[in-house]
Amino acid sequence: MAARFLSKSSSGSSLLGALGTSLVGVGSVARQTTSKLTYSDIFFQQQRTFVQMGTKLKVVDNSGAKRVMCIQALKSKKGAKLGDIIIGSVKEAQPRGKVKKGDVVYGVVVRAAMQRGRCDGSHVRFDDNAVVLVNKQGEPIGTRVFGPVPHELRKKKHVKILALAEHIA
Amino acid sequence: MISVVRSRFVTAALASSSPWKYLAGFLPNFSTSAEAAEAPSKKALLDLSEVEKILSDVKAGDVRVIPVRDQCDYTDYMVVASGRSSWHVRNIADALIHKVKQKQRGSDRLILPSVEGSEAGKWIVVDSGTIIVHALDEKARAYYNLESLWTKEASEKVPCLDLENALVKSRRRNNSKKPMKSVLTA
């Protein structure tokens, strides 16, 4: 299976694809593939889907929350993709933070396990689902964003989150 | 390993400059933005000198221009300006858009920079490709502390402030019959 991944997936992700799930704790990494998926690839890979009601997401800013469960994906019946806004309920929070457990907050999805196509034909896919908490007007509640964030946020008019991010994928 | 992945994304970012297709005039800018010491003669919506002139005309406070070409690959200059009130912040953004419209008067298709955050006037971002202008309230500027992200000498400690309390003007209610004690008499 490792050899199959190496031959099929292109770009720098091939090295990581071979190691698979043994990379615990490295943090999330974005992967890009440009090859066509064949039947055997689909058989071995998981089918990732949208961020929908019930999805648990990680919070990657310093607003105080740690985990958020999505209760509504705005703008789409199917679910939220990378760069969309969701409404979530804070499930776990740091003791002295700006939000506390049980708050209903808005968030922008900055990392999603489902791949998102770019205009040049490549796809971006992250290892985890992550969100940045925002208020109703779209202003981020925290002051710094951790981990990689994709370029798609610029097109979706979330330049504020890009400006606060430390690493752009 | 992380460095390998990172280099891939620099090239991917250059190759995928077409996501920014809505700024149709800038595709040549992004393909050349990786070269160091590029001569600033490329066509842009607004030049840096024009932006500075507009900000001084509108009397924006504490204008800082930060060249981030070596740190960010999506833009060249970050301009941070503060306004005295949310009306002032909105005025700064409108003045920039007005200048862009004036520059392009007479052409059949206008390319306008994207404006975010204009309904709540605390932080407005005018994104014109190579130059991104952040117009903030004074309290929002202290809260978000954007300069310390791109300039290395600022301190790393971020003050923990509550967003709602930081950005709301509040006056102490004096319900007692005694007048408020000022600091000088106490």
PDB file of N, CA and C in Angstrom, chain B residues 10-61:
ATOM      1  N   VAL B  10       5.214  27.139  -1.692  1.00  0.00           N
ATOM      2  CA  VAL B  10       5.617  28.393  -2.334  1.00  0.00           C
ATOM      3  C   VAL B  10       5.435  28.252  -3.833  1.00  0.00           C
ATOM      4  N   THR B  11       5.876  27.110  -4.376  1.00  0.00           N
ATOM      5  CA  THR B  11       5.729  26.935  -5.827  1.00  0.00           C
ATOM      6  C   THR B  11       4.273  26.776  -6.196  1.00  0.00           C
ATOM      7  N   ALA B  12       3.524  26.121  -5.327  1.00  0.00           N
ATOM      8  CA  ALA B  12       2.105  25.951  -5.637  1.00  0.00           C
ATOM      9  C   ALA B  12       1.396  27.283  -5.597  1.00  0.00           C
ATOM     10  N   ALA B  13       1.840  28.143  -4.663  1.00  0.00           N
ATOM     11  CA  ALA B  13       1.193  29.455  -4.575  1.00  0.00           C
ATOM     12  C   ALA B  13       1.463  30.255  -5.836  1.00  0.00           C
ATOM     13  N   LEU B  14       2.676  30.090  -6.388  1.00  0.00           N
ATOM     14  CA  LEU B  14       2.973  30.820  -7.621  1.00  0.00           C
ATOM     15  C   LEU B  14       2.189  30.239  -8.773  1.00  0.00           C
ATOM     16  N   ALA B  15       2.116  28.907  -8.774  1.00  0.00           N
ATOM     17  CA  ALA B  15       1.411  28.273  -9.893  1.00  0.00           C
ATOM     18  C   ALA B  15      -0.068  28.556  -9.823  1.00  0.00           C
ATOM     19  N   SER B  16      -0.588  28.627  -8.588  1.00  0.00           N
ATOM     20  CA  SER B  16      -2.022  28.846  -8.461  1.00  0.00           C
ATOM     21  C   SER B  16      -2.318  30.315  -8.252  1.00  0.00           C
ATOM     22  N   SER B  17      -1.626  31.180  -8.945  1.00  0.00           N
ATOM     23  CA  SER B  17      -1.933  32.601  -8.825  1.00  0.00           C
ATOM     24  C   SER B  17      -3.288  32.898  -9.415  1.00  0.00           C
ATOM     25  N   SER B  18      -3.845  31.997 -10.200  1.00  0.00           N
ATOM     26  CA  SER B  18      -5.155  32.226 -10.774  1.00  0.00           C
ATOM     27  C   SER B  18      -6.315  32.210  -9.792  1.00  0.00           C
ATOM     28  N   PRO B  19      -6.212  31.676  -8.515  1.00  0.00           N
ATOM     29  CA  PRO B  19      -7.313  31.916  -7.588  1.00  0.00           C
ATOM     30  C   PRO B  19      -7.629  33.372  -7.391  1.00  0.00           C
ATOM     31  N   TRP B  20      -6.616  34.243  -7.586  1.00  0.00           N
ATOM     32  CA  TRP B  20      -6.898  35.660  -7.410  1.00  0.00           C
ATOM     33  C   TRP B  20      -7.352  36.280  -8.715  1.00  0.00           C
ATOM     34  N   LYS B  21      -8.156  35.524  -9.463  1.00  0.00           N
ATOM     35  CA  LYS B  21      -8.528  35.985 -10.795  1.00  0.00           C
ATOM     36  C   LYS B  21      -9.402  37.209 -10.745  1.00  0.00           C
ATOM     37  N   TYR B  22     -10.082  37.429  -9.585  1.00  0.00           N
ATOM     38  CA  TYR B  22     -10.994  38.553  -9.567  1.00  0.00           C
ATOM     39  C   TYR B  22     -10.224  39.859  -9.591  1.00  0.00           C
ATOM     40  N   LEU B  23      -8.947  39.853  -9.189  1.00  0.00           N
ATOM     41  CA  LEU B  23      -8.077  41.011  -9.408  1.00  0.00           C
ATOM     42  C   LEU B  23      -7.378  40.752 -10.728  1.00  0.00           C
ATOM     43  N   ALA B  24      -8.109  40.980 -11.811  1.00  0.00           N
ATOM     44  CA  ALA B  24      -7.653  40.427 -13.079  1.00  0.00           C
ATOM     45  C   ALA B  24      -6.350  41.021 -13.551  1.00  0.00           C
ATOM     46  N   GLY B  25      -6.007  42.222 -13.043  1.00  0.00           N
ATOM     47  CA  GLY B  25      -4.810  42.833 -13.587  1.00  0.00           C
ATOM     48  C   GLY B  25      -3.521  42.365 -12.939  1.00  0.00           C
ATOM     49  N   PHE B  26      -3.586  41.472 -11.963  1.00  0.00           N
ATOM     50  CA  PHE B  26      -2.388  41.237 -11.160  1.00  0.00           C
ATOM     51  C   PHE B  26      -1.702  39.942 -11.428  1.00  0.00           C
ATOM     52  N   LEU B  27      -2.166  39.148 -12.364  1.00  0.00           N
ATOM     53  CA  LEU B  27      -1.492  37.872 -12.588  1.00  0.00           C
ATOM     54  C   LEU B  27      -0.010  38.042 -12.858  1.00  0.00           C
ATOM     55  N   PRO B  28       0.395  39.013 -13.638  1.00  0.00           N
ATOM     56  CA  PRO B  28       1.840  39.193 -13.795  1.00  0.00           C
ATOM     57  C   PRO B  28       2.514  39.575 -12.495  1.00  0.00           C
ATOM     58  N   ASN B  29       1.831  40.291 -11.602  1.00  0.00           N
ATOM     59  CA  ASN B  29       2.454  40.680 -10.337  1.00  0.00           C
ATOM     60  C   ASN B  29       2.787  39.467  -9.518  1.00  0.00           C
ATOM     61  N   PHE B  30       1.855  38.517  -9.419  1.00  0.00           N
ATOM     62  CA  PHE B  30       2.099  37.390  -8.530  1.00  0.00           C
ATOM     63  C   PHE B  30       3.165  36.465  -9.061  1.00  0.00           C
ATOM     64  N   SER B  31       3.278  36.368 -10.370  1.00  0.00           N
ATOM     65  CA  SER B  31       4.299  35.452 -10.865  1.00  0.00           C
ATOM     66  C   SER B  31       5.680  36.011 -10.641  1.00  0.00           C
ATOM     67  N   THR B  32       5.785  37.309 -10.485  1.00  0.00           N
ATOM     68  CA  THR B  32       7.121  37.873 -10.280  1.00  0.00           C
ATOM     69  C   THR B  32       7.364  38.242  -8.836  1.00  0.00           C
ATOM     70  N   SER B  33       6.407  37.999  -7.948  1.00  0.00           N
ATOM     71  CA  SER B  33       6.577  38.520  -6.600  1.00  0.00           C
ATOM     72  C   SER B  33       7.624  37.757  -5.820  1.00  0.00           C
ATOM     73  N   ALA B  34       8.062  36.612  -6.306  1.00  0.00           N
ATOM     74  CA  ALA B  34       9.062  35.854  -5.555  1.00  0.00           C
ATOM     75  C   ALA B  34      10.462  36.382  -5.793  1.00  0.00           C
ATOM     76  N   GLU B  35      10.640  37.159  -6.843  1.00  0.00           N
ATOM     77  CA  GLU B  35      11.996  37.645  -7.116  1.00  0.00           C
ATOM     78  C   GLU B  35      12.326  38.756  -6.135  1.00  0.00           C
ATOM     79  N   ALA B  36      13.533  38.751  -5.655  1.00  0.00           N
ATOM     80  CA  ALA B  36      13.925  39.757  -4.683  1.00  0.00           C
ATOM     81  C   ALA B  36      14.294  41.045  -5.390  1.00  0.00           C
ATOM     82  N   ALA B  37      14.072  42.167  -4.680  1.00  0.00           N
ATOM     83  CA  ALA B  37      14.452  43.489  -5.190  1.00  0.00           C
ATOM     84  C   ALA B  37      13.842  43.757  -6.559  1.00  0.00           C
ATOM     85  N   GLU B  38      12.531  43.571  -6.611  1.00  0.00           N
ATOM     86  CA  GLU B  38      11.828  43.830  -7.869  1.00  0.00           C
ATOM     87  C   GLU B  38      11.620  45.320  -8.006  1.00  0.00           C
ATOM     88  N   ALA B  39      11.798  45.854  -9.186  1.00  0.00           N
ATOM     89  CA  ALA B  39      11.568  47.281  -9.393  1.00  0.00           C
ATOM     90  C   ALA B  39      10.080  47.560  -9.310  1.00  0.00           C
ATOM     91  N   PRO B  40       9.635  48.531  -8.512  1.00  0.00           N
ATOM     92  CA  PRO B  40       8.200  48.764  -8.321  1.00  0.00           C
ATOM     93  C   PRO B  40       7.555  49.478  -9.495  1.00  0.00           C
ATOM     94  N   SER B  41       7.746  48.990 -10.680  1.00  0.00           N
ATOM     95  CA  SER B  41       7.185  49.661 -11.834  1.00  0.00           C
ATOM     96  C   SER B  41       6.022  48.878 -12.403  1.00  0.00           C
ATOM     97  N   LYS B  42       5.530  47.839 -11.670  1.00  0.00           N
ATOM     98  CA  LYS B  42       4.446  47.053 -12.231  1.00  0.00           C
ATOM     99  C   LYS B  42       3.138  47.783 -12.005  1.00  0.00           C
ATOM    100  N   LYS B  43       2.191  47.462 -12.831  1.00  0.00           N
ATOM    101  CA  LYS B  43       0.889  48.124 -12.770  1.00  0.00           C
ATOM    102  C   LYS B  43       0.153  47.639 -11.536  1.00  0.00           C
ATOM    103  N   ALA B  44      -0.296  48.562 -10.703  1.00  0.00           N
ATOM    104  CA  ALA B  44      -1.047  48.180  -9.516  1.00  0.00           C
ATOM    105  C   ALA B  44      -2.258  49.081  -9.415  1.00  0.00           C
ATOM    106  N   LEU B  45      -3.246  48.691  -8.601  1.00  0.00           N
ATOM    107  CA  LEU B  45      -4.423  49.525  -8.435  1.00  0.00           C
ATOM    108  C   LEU B  45      -4.050  50.845  -7.774  1.00  0.00           C
ATOM    109  N   LEU B  46      -3.192  50.760  -6.776  1.00  0.00           N
ATOM    110  CA  LEU B  46      -2.775  51.962  -6.064  1.00  0.00           C
ATOM    111  C   LEU B  46      -1.303  51.840  -5.753  1.00  0.00           C
ATOM    112  N   ASP B  47      -0.557  52.899  -5.968  1.00  0.00           N
ATOM    113  CA  ASP B  47       0.849  52.873  -5.582  1.00  0.00           C
ATOM    114  C   ASP B  47       0.979  53.226  -4.121  1.00  0.00           C
ATOM    115  N   LEU B  48       2.132  52.887  -3.572  1.00  0.00           N
ATOM    116  CA  LEU B  48       2.366  53.128  -2.153  1.00  0.00           C
ATOM    117  C   LEU B  48       2.355  54.623  -1.835  1.00  0.00           C
ATOM    118  N   SER B  49       2.914  55.415  -2.733  1.00  0.00           N
ATOM    119  CA  SER B  49       2.959  56.861  -2.486  1.00  0.00           C
ATOM    120  C   SER B  49       1.556  57.453  -2.516  1.00  0.00           C
ATOM    121  N   GLU B  50       0.700  56.933  -3.419  1.00  0.00           N
ATOM    122  CA  GLU B  50      -0.668  57.438  -3.471  1.00  0.00           C
ATOM    123  C   GLU B  50      -1.421  57.076  -2.205  1.00  0.00           C
ATOM    124  N   VAL B  51      -1.198  55.852  -1.716  1.00  0.00           N
ATOM    125  CA  VAL B  51      -1.868  55.420  -0.491  1.00  0.00           C
ATOM    126  C   VAL B  51      -1.454  56.315   0.665  1.00  0.00           C
ATOM    127  N   GLU B  52      -0.159  56.615   0.742  1.00  0.00           N
ATOM    128  CA  GLU B  52       0.300  57.462   1.849  1.00  0.00           C
ATOM    129  C   GLU B  52      -0.297  58.853   1.754  1.00  0.00           C
ATOM    130  N   LYS B  53      -0.418  59.351   0.528  1.00  0.00           N
ATOM    131  CA  LYS B  53      -0.961  60.694   0.368  1.00  0.00           C
ATOM    132  C   LYS B  53      -2.414  60.733   0.787  1.00  0.00           C
ATOM    133  N   ILE B  54      -3.172  59.702   0.407  1.00  0.00           N
ATOM    134  CA  ILE B  54      -4.595  59.675   0.764  1.00  0.00           C
ATOM    135  C   ILE B  54      -4.747  59.584   2.273  1.00  0.00           C
ATOM    136  N   LEU B  55      -3.906  58.758   2.892  1.00  0.00           N
ATOM    137  CA  LEU B  55      -4.049  58.588   4.335  1.00  0.00           C
ATOM    138  C   LEU B  55      -3.692  59.866   5.072  1.00  0.00           C
ATOM    139  N   SER B  56      -2.745  60.614   4.556  1.00  0.00           N
ATOM    140  CA  SER B  56      -2.433  61.877   5.223  1.00  0.00           C
ATOM    141  C   SER B  56      -3.510  62.915   4.946  1.00  0.00           C
ATOM    142  N   ASP B  57      -4.170  62.838   3.793  1.00  0.00           N
ATOM    143  CA  ASP B  57      -5.271  63.766   3.505  1.00  0.00           C
ATOM    144  C   ASP B  57      -6.445  63.521   4.427  1.00  0.00           C
ATOM    145  N   VAL B  58      -6.740  62.246   4.689  1.00  0.00           N
ATOM    146  CA  VAL B  58      -7.883  61.899   5.515  1.00  0.00           C
ATOM    147  C   VAL B  58      -7.548  62.062   6.995  1.00  0.00           C
ATOM    148  N   LYS B  59      -6.332  62.338   7.299  1.00  0.00           N
ATOM    149  CA  LYS B  59      -5.834  62.526   8.660  1.00  0.00           C
ATOM    150  C   LYS B  59      -5.954  61.241   9.457  1.00  0.00           C
ATOM    151  N   ALA B  60      -5.531  60.143   8.842  1.00  0.00           N
ATOM    152  CA  ALA B  60      -5.480  58.882   9.571  1.00  0.00           C
ATOM    153  C   ALA B  60      -4.299  58.917  10.526  1.00  0.00           C
ATOM    154  N   GLY B  61      -4.487  58.324  11.698  1.00  0.00           N
ATOM    155  CA  GLY B  61      -3.462  58.401  12.716  1.00  0.00           C
ATOM    156  C   GLY B  61      -2.455  57.282  12.591  1.00  0.00           C
TER     157      GLY B  61
END
